[in-house]
PDB file of C-alpha atoms in Angstrom:
ATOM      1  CA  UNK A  17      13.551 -47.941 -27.621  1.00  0.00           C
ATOM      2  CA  UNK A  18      15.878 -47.146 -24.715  1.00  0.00           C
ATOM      3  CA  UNK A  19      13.555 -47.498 -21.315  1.00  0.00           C
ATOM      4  CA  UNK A  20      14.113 -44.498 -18.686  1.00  0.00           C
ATOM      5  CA  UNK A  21      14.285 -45.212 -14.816  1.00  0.00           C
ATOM      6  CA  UNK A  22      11.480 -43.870 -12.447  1.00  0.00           C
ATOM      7  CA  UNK A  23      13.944 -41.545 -10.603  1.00  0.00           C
ATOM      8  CA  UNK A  24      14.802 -39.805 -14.285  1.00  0.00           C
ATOM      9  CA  UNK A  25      11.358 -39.683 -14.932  1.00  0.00           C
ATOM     10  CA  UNK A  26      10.090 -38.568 -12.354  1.00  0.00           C
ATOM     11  CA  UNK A  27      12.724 -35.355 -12.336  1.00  0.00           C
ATOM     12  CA  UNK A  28      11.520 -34.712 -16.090  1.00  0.00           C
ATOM     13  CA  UNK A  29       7.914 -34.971 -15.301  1.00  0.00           C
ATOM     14  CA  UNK A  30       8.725 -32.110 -12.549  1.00  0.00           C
ATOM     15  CA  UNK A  31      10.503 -30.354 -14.292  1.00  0.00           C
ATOM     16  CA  UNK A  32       7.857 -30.234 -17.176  1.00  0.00           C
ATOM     17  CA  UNK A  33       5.128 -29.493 -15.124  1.00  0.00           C
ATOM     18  CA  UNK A  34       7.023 -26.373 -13.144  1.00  0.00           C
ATOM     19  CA  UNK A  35       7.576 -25.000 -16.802  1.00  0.00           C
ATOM     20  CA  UNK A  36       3.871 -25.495 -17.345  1.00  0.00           C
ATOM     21  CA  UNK A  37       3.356 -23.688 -14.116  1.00  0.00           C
ATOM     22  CA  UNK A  38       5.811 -20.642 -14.569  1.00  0.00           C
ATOM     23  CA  UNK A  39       4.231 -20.414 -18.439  1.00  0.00           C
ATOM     24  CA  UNK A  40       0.625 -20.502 -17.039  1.00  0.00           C
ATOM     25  CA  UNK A  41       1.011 -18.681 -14.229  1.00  0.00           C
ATOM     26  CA  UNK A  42       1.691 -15.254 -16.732  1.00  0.00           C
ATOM     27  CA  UNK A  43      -2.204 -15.415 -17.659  1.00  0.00           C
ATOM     28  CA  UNK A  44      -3.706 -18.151 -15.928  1.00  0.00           C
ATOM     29  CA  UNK A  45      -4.933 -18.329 -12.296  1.00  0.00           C
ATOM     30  CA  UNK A  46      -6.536 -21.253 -12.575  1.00  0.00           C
ATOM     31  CA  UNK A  47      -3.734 -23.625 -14.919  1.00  0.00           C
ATOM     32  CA  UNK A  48      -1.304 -21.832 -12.966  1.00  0.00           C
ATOM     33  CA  UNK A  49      -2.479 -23.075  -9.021  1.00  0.00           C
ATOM     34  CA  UNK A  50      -3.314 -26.842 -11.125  1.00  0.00           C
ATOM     35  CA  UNK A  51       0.160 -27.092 -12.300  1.00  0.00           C
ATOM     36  CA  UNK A  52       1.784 -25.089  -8.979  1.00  0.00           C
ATOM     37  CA  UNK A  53      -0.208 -28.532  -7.111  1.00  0.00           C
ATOM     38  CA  UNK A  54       0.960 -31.416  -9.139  1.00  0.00           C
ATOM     39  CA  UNK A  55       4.531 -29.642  -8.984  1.00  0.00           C
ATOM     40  CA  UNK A  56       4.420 -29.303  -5.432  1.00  0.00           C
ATOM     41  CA  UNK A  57       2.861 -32.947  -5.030  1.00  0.00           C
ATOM     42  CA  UNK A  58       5.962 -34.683  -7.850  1.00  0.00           C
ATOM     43  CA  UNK A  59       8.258 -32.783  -5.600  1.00  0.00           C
ATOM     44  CA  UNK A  60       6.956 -34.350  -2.369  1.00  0.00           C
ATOM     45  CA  UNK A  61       7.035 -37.675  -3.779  1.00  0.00           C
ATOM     46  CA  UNK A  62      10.989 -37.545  -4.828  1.00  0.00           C
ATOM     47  CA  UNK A  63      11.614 -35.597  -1.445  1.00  0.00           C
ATOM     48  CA  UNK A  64      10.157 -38.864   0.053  1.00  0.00           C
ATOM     49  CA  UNK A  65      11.533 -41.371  -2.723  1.00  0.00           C
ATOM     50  CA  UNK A  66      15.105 -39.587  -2.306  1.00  0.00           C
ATOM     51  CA  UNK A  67      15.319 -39.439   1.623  1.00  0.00           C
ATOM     52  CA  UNK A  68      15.789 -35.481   0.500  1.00  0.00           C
ATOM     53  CA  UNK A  69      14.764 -32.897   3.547  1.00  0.00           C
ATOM     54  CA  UNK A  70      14.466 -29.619   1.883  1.00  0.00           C
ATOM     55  CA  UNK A  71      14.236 -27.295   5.083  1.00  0.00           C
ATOM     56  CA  UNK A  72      17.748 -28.406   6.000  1.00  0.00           C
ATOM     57  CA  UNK A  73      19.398 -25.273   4.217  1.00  0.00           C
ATOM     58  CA  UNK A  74      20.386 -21.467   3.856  1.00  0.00           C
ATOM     59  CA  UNK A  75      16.668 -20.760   3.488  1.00  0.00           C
ATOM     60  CA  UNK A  76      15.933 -21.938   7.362  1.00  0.00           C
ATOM     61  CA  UNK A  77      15.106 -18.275   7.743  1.00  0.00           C
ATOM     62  CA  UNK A  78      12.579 -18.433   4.867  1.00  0.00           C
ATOM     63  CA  UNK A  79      10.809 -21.595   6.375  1.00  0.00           C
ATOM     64  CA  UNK A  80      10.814 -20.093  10.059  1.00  0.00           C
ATOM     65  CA  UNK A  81       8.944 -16.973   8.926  1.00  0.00           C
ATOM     66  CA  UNK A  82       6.374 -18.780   6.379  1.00  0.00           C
ATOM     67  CA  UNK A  83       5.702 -20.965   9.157  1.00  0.00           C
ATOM     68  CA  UNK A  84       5.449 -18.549  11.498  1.00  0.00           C
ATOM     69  CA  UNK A  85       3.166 -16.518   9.143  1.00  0.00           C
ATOM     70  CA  UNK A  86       1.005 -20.001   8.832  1.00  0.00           C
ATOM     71  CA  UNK A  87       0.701 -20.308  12.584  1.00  0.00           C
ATOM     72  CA  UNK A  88      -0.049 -16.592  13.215  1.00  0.00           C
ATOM     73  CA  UNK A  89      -3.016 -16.516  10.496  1.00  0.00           C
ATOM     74  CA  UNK A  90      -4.806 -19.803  11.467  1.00  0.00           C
ATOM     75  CA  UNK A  91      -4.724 -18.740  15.567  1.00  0.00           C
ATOM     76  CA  UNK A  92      -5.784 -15.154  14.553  1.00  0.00           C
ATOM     77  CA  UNK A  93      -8.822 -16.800  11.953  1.00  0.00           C
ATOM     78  CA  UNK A  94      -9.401 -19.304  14.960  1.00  0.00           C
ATOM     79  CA  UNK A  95      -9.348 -16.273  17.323  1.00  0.00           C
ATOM     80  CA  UNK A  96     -11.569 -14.243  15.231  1.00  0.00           C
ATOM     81  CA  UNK A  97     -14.010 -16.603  14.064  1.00  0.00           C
ATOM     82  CA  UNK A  98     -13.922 -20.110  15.168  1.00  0.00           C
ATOM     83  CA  UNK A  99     -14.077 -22.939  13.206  1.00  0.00           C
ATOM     84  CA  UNK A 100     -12.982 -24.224   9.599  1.00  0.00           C
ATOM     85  CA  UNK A 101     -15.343 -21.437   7.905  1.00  0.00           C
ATOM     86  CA  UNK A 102     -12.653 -19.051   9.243  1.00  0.00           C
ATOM     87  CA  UNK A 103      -9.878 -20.793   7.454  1.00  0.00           C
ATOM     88  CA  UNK A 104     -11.173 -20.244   3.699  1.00  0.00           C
ATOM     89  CA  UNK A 105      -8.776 -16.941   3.070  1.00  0.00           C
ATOM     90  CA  UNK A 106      -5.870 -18.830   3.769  1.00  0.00           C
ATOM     91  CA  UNK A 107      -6.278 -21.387   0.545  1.00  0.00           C
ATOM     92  CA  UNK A 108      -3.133 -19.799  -1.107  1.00  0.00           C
ATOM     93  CA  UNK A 109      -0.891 -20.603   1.310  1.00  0.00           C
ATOM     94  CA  UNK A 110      -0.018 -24.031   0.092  1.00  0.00           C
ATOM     95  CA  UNK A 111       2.311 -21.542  -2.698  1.00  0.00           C
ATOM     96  CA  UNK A 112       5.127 -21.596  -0.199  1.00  0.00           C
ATOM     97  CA  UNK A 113       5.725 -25.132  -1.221  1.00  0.00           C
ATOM     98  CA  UNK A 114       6.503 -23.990  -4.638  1.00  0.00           C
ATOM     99  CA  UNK A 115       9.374 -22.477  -3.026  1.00  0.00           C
ATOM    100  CA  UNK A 116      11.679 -25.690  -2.160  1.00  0.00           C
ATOM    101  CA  UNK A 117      10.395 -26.895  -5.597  1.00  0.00           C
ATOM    102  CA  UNK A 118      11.538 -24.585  -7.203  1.00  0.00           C
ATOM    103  CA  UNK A 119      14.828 -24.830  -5.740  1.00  0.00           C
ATOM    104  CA  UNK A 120      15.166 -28.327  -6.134  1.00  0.00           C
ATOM    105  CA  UNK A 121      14.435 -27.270  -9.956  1.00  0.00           C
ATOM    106  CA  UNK A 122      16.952 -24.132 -10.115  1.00  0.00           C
ATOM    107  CA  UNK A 123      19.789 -26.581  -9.380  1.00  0.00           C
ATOM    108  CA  UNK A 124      19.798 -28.156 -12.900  1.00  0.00           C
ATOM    109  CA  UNK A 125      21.109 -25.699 -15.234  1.00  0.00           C
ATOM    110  CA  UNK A 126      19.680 -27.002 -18.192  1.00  0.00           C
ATOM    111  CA  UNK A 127      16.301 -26.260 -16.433  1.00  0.00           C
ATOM    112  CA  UNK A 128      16.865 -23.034 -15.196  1.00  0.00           C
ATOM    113  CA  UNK A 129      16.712 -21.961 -18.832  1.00  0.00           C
ATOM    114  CA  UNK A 130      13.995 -23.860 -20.114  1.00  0.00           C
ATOM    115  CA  UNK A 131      11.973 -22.189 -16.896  1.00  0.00           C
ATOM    116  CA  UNK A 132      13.299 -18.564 -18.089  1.00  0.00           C
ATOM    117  CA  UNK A 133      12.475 -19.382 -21.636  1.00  0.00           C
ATOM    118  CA  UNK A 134       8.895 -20.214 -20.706  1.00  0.00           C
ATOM    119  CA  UNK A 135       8.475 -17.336 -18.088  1.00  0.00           C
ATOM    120  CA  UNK A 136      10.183 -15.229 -21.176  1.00  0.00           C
ATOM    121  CA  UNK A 137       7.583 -16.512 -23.885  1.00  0.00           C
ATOM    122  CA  UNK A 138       4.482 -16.424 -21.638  1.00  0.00           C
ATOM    123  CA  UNK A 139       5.288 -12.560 -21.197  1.00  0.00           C
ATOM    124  CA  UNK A 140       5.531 -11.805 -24.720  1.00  0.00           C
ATOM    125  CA  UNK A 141       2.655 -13.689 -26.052  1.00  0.00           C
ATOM    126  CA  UNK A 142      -0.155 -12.244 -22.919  1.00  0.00           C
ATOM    127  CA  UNK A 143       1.937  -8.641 -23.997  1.00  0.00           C
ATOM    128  CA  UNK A 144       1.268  -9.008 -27.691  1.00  0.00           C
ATOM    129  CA  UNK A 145      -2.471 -10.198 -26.950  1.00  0.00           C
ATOM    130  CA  UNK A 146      -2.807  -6.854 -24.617  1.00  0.00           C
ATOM    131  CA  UNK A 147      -1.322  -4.776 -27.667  1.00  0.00           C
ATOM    132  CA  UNK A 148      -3.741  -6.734 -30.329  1.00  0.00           C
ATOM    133  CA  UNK A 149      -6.495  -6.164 -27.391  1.00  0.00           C
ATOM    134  CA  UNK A 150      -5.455  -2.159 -27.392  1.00  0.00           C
ATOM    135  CA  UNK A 151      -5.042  -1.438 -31.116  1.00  0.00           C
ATOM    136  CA  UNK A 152      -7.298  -4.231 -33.151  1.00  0.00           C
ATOM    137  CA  UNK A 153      -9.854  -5.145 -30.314  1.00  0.00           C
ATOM    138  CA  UNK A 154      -8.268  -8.963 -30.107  1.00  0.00           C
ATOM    139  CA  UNK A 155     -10.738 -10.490 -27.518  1.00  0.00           C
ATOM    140  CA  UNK A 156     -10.627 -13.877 -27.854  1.00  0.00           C
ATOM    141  CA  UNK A 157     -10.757 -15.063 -24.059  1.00  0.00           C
ATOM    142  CA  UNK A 158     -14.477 -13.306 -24.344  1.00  0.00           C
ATOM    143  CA  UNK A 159     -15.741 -13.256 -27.723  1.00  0.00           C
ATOM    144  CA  UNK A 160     -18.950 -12.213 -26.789  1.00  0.00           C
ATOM    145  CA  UNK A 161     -18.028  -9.069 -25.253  1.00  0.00           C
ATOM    146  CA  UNK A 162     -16.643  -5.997 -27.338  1.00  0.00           C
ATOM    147  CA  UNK A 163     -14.649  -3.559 -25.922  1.00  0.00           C
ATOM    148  CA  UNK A 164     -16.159  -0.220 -25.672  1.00  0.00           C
ATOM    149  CA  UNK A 165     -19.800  -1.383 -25.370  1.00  0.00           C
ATOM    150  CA  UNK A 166     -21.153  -1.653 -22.301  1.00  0.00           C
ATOM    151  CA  UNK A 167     -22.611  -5.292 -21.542  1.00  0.00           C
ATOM    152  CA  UNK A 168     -26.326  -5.567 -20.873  1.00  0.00           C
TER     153      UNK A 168
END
């Protein structure tokens, strides 16, 4: 049995998740944002482990105006409505830490294409289940309900 290190590990387990994520996120909100947050959180924990600071590139623009964007929509909600009620619309903001993810991730070839792959065969198989939804009446997310009956 040949033992891998925590550093190797680690990359793998990110790198399997972010598939997960970019598979999911085709036809699933909810796996999707689950496996967007354990990405995120595996990549924070080699960014720390590694001494890696991922704002220190060509994307400095990107990270300016997200933050920016960040600032500007928690002083308007504050402005508006103060309080941490006013802060519930902005709960999808944490995506634009799937952004230096998935450039850490885009730098390994070999992952690149198992992340296209997966983006590739979530799109077919949500695309055949909308044609077997359109022609045969495939409905298996909601068995109960049958399309072109009105639910009561």
């Amino acid at each position: 049995m040949r033992l891998t290190s925590p550093s190797v590990l680690l990359d793998r387990s990110l790198i399997a998740v972010f598939i997960f994520f970019v598979f999911t996120s085709t036809f699933s909100v909810a796996a999707g944002s689950i496996a967007g947050g354990v990405a995120s959180l595996l990549f924070l924990v080699i960014a720390i482990q590694r001494r890696y600071f991922p704002f220190n590139s060509a994307l400095k623009r990107f990270y300016l105006w997200a933050g920016l964007y960040l600032f500007w929509s928690i002083l308007s909600s504050q402005v508006a409505h103060p309080g941490l009620a006013a802060l519930l619309p902005l709960g999808r903001e944490w995506l634009f830490f799937l952004v230096p993810t998935g450039i850490w991730i885009f730098q390994n070839a070999r992952a690149t294409r198992m992340l296209l792959h997966a983006f590739a065969f979530g799109i077919a198989l949500i695309s055949l289940y909308a044609v077997g939804q359109f022609f045969w009446g495939w409905n298996f997310l909601k068995p109960d309900y049958v399309i072109g009956r009105s639910v009561q």
